Structures are given as structure tokens and as C-alpha cells.
CSV table of C-alpha atoms in Angstrom, one decimal:
chain,number,residue,atom,x,y,z
A,850,MET,CA,57.8,102.8,49.0
A,851,GLU,CA,57.1,106.4,50.0
A,852,LEU,CA,59.9,109.0,49.9
A,853,ASP,CA,59.6,109.6,53.7
A,854,GLU,CA,60.2,105.9,54.2
A,855,LEU,CA,63.3,105.9,52.0
A,856,TYR,CA,64.6,108.9,54.0
A,857,ARG,CA,64.0,107.2,57.3
A,858,GLU,CA,65.7,104.0,56.0
A,859,ALA,CA,68.8,105.9,54.9
A,860,ILE,CA,69.1,107.7,58.3
A,861,LEU,CA,68.7,104.4,60.2
A,862,ASP,CA,71.2,102.6,58.0
A,863,HIS,CA,73.8,105.3,58.5
A,864,ALA,CA,73.1,105.5,62.2
A,865,ARG,CA,73.5,101.8,62.7
A,866,HIS,CA,76.4,101.4,60.3
A,867,PRO,CA,78.2,104.7,60.2
A,868,ARG,CA,80.7,105.1,57.4
A,869,ASN,CA,84.1,106.5,58.1
A,870,PHE,CA,83.8,106.2,61.9
A,871,GLY,CA,87.0,106.4,63.9
A,872,ASP,CA,90.3,108.2,64.0
A,873,LEU,CA,92.2,109.4,60.9
A,874,PRO,CA,96.0,108.9,61.3
A,875,GLY,CA,97.9,111.7,59.6
A,876,SER,CA,95.0,114.2,59.7
A,877,ASP,CA,95.9,117.8,59.2
A,878,ARG,CA,92.6,119.4,60.2
A,879,SER,CA,90.1,118.7,63.0
A,880,ALA,CA,87.2,120.3,64.7
A,881,SER,CA,84.8,119.3,67.4
A,882,ALA,CA,81.2,120.4,68.0
A,883,THR,CA,78.8,119.7,70.8
A,884,ASN,CA,75.0,120.2,70.9
A,885,VAL,CA,74.5,121.7,74.3
A,886,GLY,CA,70.8,121.0,74.1
A,887,CYS,CA,71.1,117.3,74.0
A,888,GLY,CA,74.7,116.4,74.6
A,889,ASP,CA,75.6,115.0,71.2
A,890,ALA,CA,79.3,115.5,70.4
A,891,ILE,CA,81.2,115.0,67.1
A,892,ARG,CA,84.9,115.3,66.3
A,893,LEU,CA,85.9,115.4,62.6
A,894,THR,CA,89.4,114.8,61.4
A,895,LEU,CA,90.4,115.3,57.8
A,896,ARG,CA,93.4,115.4,55.5
A,897,LEU,CA,93.6,117.8,52.6
A,898,SER,CA,95.5,116.9,49.5
A,899,PRO,CA,98.3,119.3,48.3
A,900,GLU,CA,95.7,120.7,45.8
A,901,GLY,CA,93.3,121.5,48.6
A,902,SER,CA,90.7,118.7,48.2
A,903,ILE,CA,89.5,116.6,51.0
A,904,GLU,CA,91.6,113.5,50.6
A,905,ALA,CA,90.3,111.6,53.7
A,906,ILE,CA,87.8,112.3,56.4
A,907,ARG,CA,86.5,110.4,59.5
A,908,PHE,CA,84.5,111.2,62.6
A,909,ARG,CA,84.1,110.1,66.2
A,910,GLY,CA,81.4,111.0,68.6
A,911,SER,CA,78.4,110.0,70.5
A,912,GLY,CA,74.9,111.1,69.9
A,913,CYS,CA,71.5,110.3,68.5
A,914,ALA,CA,70.7,108.5,65.3
A,915,ILE,CA,70.3,111.8,63.4
A,916,SER,CA,73.7,113.3,64.4
A,917,THR,CA,75.5,110.0,63.7
A,918,ALA,CA,73.8,109.5,60.3
A,919,SER,CA,74.4,113.1,59.3
A,920,ALA,CA,78.1,112.8,60.1
A,921,SER,CA,78.3,109.5,58.2
A,922,LEU,CA,76.5,111.1,55.2
A,923,LEU,CA,78.8,114.1,55.4
A,924,THR,CA,82.0,112.0,55.1
A,925,LEU,CA,80.7,110.3,52.0
A,926,ALA,CA,79.5,113.6,50.4
A,927,VAL,CA,82.7,115.7,50.8
A,928,ARG,CA,85.5,113.3,50.1
A,929,GLY,CA,87.3,114.4,47.0
A,930,LYS,CA,85.7,117.9,47.1
A,931,SER,CA,87.7,121.1,47.4
A,932,ALA,CA,87.4,123.0,50.6
A,933,GLU,CA,85.3,125.6,48.8
A,934,GLU,CA,82.9,123.0,47.4
A,935,ALA,CA,82.6,121.4,50.9
A,936,GLN,CA,81.8,124.7,52.5
A,937,ALA,CA,79.2,125.5,49.8
A,938,LEU,CA,77.6,122.1,50.6
A,939,CYS,CA,77.7,123.0,54.3
A,940,ALA,CA,75.7,126.2,53.5
A,941,LYS,CA,73.3,124.3,51.3
A,942,ILE,CA,72.6,121.7,54.1
A,943,GLN,CA,72.0,124.5,56.6
A,944,ARG,CA,69.5,126.2,54.2
A,945,LEU,CA,67.8,122.9,53.6
A,946,LEU,CA,67.4,122.2,57.3
A,947,THR,CA,66.5,125.7,58.4
A,948,GLY,CA,63.8,126.3,55.9
A,949,GLY,CA,65.8,128.1,53.2
A,950,ALA,CA,65.7,127.4,49.5
A,951,ALA,CA,67.8,124.3,49.0
A,952,PRO,CA,65.8,121.7,47.1
A,953,GLU,CA,66.6,118.2,48.3
A,954,ASP,CA,66.8,116.9,44.7
A,955,ASP,CA,69.9,119.2,44.3
A,956,LEU,CA,71.9,117.2,46.9
A,957,PRO,CA,74.4,114.5,46.1
A,958,GLY,CA,74.0,110.9,47.1
A,959,GLU,CA,71.8,110.2,50.1
A,960,LEU,CA,72.0,113.7,51.6
A,961,ALA,CA,68.4,114.3,50.6
A,962,ALA,CA,67.5,112.0,53.5
A,963,LEU,CA,68.3,114.8,55.9
A,964,ALA,CA,65.4,116.8,54.5
A,965,GLY,CA,63.0,114.9,56.7
A,966,VAL,CA,64.6,116.4,59.8
A,967,ARG,CA,63.0,119.8,58.9
A,968,ARG,CA,59.8,118.5,60.4
A,969,PHE,CA,61.4,118.2,63.8
A,970,PRO,CA,62.9,121.6,64.6
A,971,GLN,CA,64.3,120.3,67.9
A,972,ARG,CA,66.5,117.8,65.9
A,973,VAL,CA,67.9,120.3,63.4
A,974,GLY,CA,70.9,121.0,65.7
A,975,CYS,CA,71.6,117.3,65.8
A,976,ALA,CA,71.7,117.1,62.0
A,977,LEU,CA,73.8,120.2,61.6
A,978,LEU,CA,76.4,119.3,64.3
A,979,ALA,CA,79.0,117.6,62.0
A,980,TRP,CA,78.4,120.2,59.3
A,981,HIS,CA,79.3,123.0,61.7
A,982,ALA,CA,82.5,121.0,62.7
A,983,LEU,CA,83.4,120.6,59.0
A,984,ASP,CA,83.0,124.3,58.3
A,985,GLU,CA,85.2,125.2,61.3
A,986,ALA,CA,87.9,122.7,60.3
A,987,LEU,CA,88.0,124.1,56.8
A,988,ARG,CA,88.1,127.7,58.0
A,989,GLU,CA,91.3,126.9,59.8
A,990,ARG,CA,93.3,127.3,56.5
A,991,GLY,CA,97.0,126.9,57.0
A,992,GLN,CA,96.7,125.7,60.6
A,993,THR,CA,97.0,122.1,61.8
A,994,ARG,CA,94.3,121.1,64.3
A,995,THR,CA,94.8,117.4,65.2
């Protein structure tokens, strides 16, 4: 099986069966993002532990397979990470998708599946939607946004 096919399968699996979809009771951070180009919308809710790591994270939204899959992959990748680690991962994903130097083999779990989106510039915004929302939620240090 070719690498492109593996990537495509991971995206389709997460789009059809999104992980961590729904509301998060007791969340202490949230952020929403909308892709004005296509209408995709994501709302992330998360809860930080007293030590500052992402204890729980979920998302709601409507959109294309890429935005849903990306949000699903995001929730799996950042759970247990510190806010700083999660923000660094956000920056790495943005570099990966916008042509910067972020090798896909340096990404945890199935996140490398997002690399295939680079070939479709009009879909990059879809893939980055949840990552922008996460970055916004984490920048709201000390504020509750539920």
C-alpha cells in the first residue's frame, strides 16, 4: 500500500468516525473558528490540569472530511501535552501545511496523514481550522471561555 493511500485512509477514517466529538462538561477553555471560504466551523473545548497540561479535549462542528479529520487527529495528538507543547505542535502543523520545513515523519501518531493536504492549497484552511482554534484557546491563559 502506498503512503498516499495510507494517508487518505487515515483522513477518511477520522472523518467518518471522529474521535472526541461532542461537548466537554467542565471545560475551562474554548475557542471557535470558521473558514469563511467554505463555511466549515469548529468549536474546541478543553480542560487543563492544575499543572497546565491538556487533561481533556473535544470538538463540535460541521465541515468537510478534512476539517473533521484534522480536528479528530488534533484531539488525540494534544491530550496530555502541556499548553506550550500543544502550541509548538500547532506551529509545526502550520509549517507542514503551508510548505515550511516540518517533516511529516517528525509528527506523532497519524498526524502525518495531514501532509497530503499540501497538494490541495484550497483545502489547507480546512485542515488548519481546528489548530487555529486550539492556539486561540491556549492563548487565553487565565481566562475561562466556555
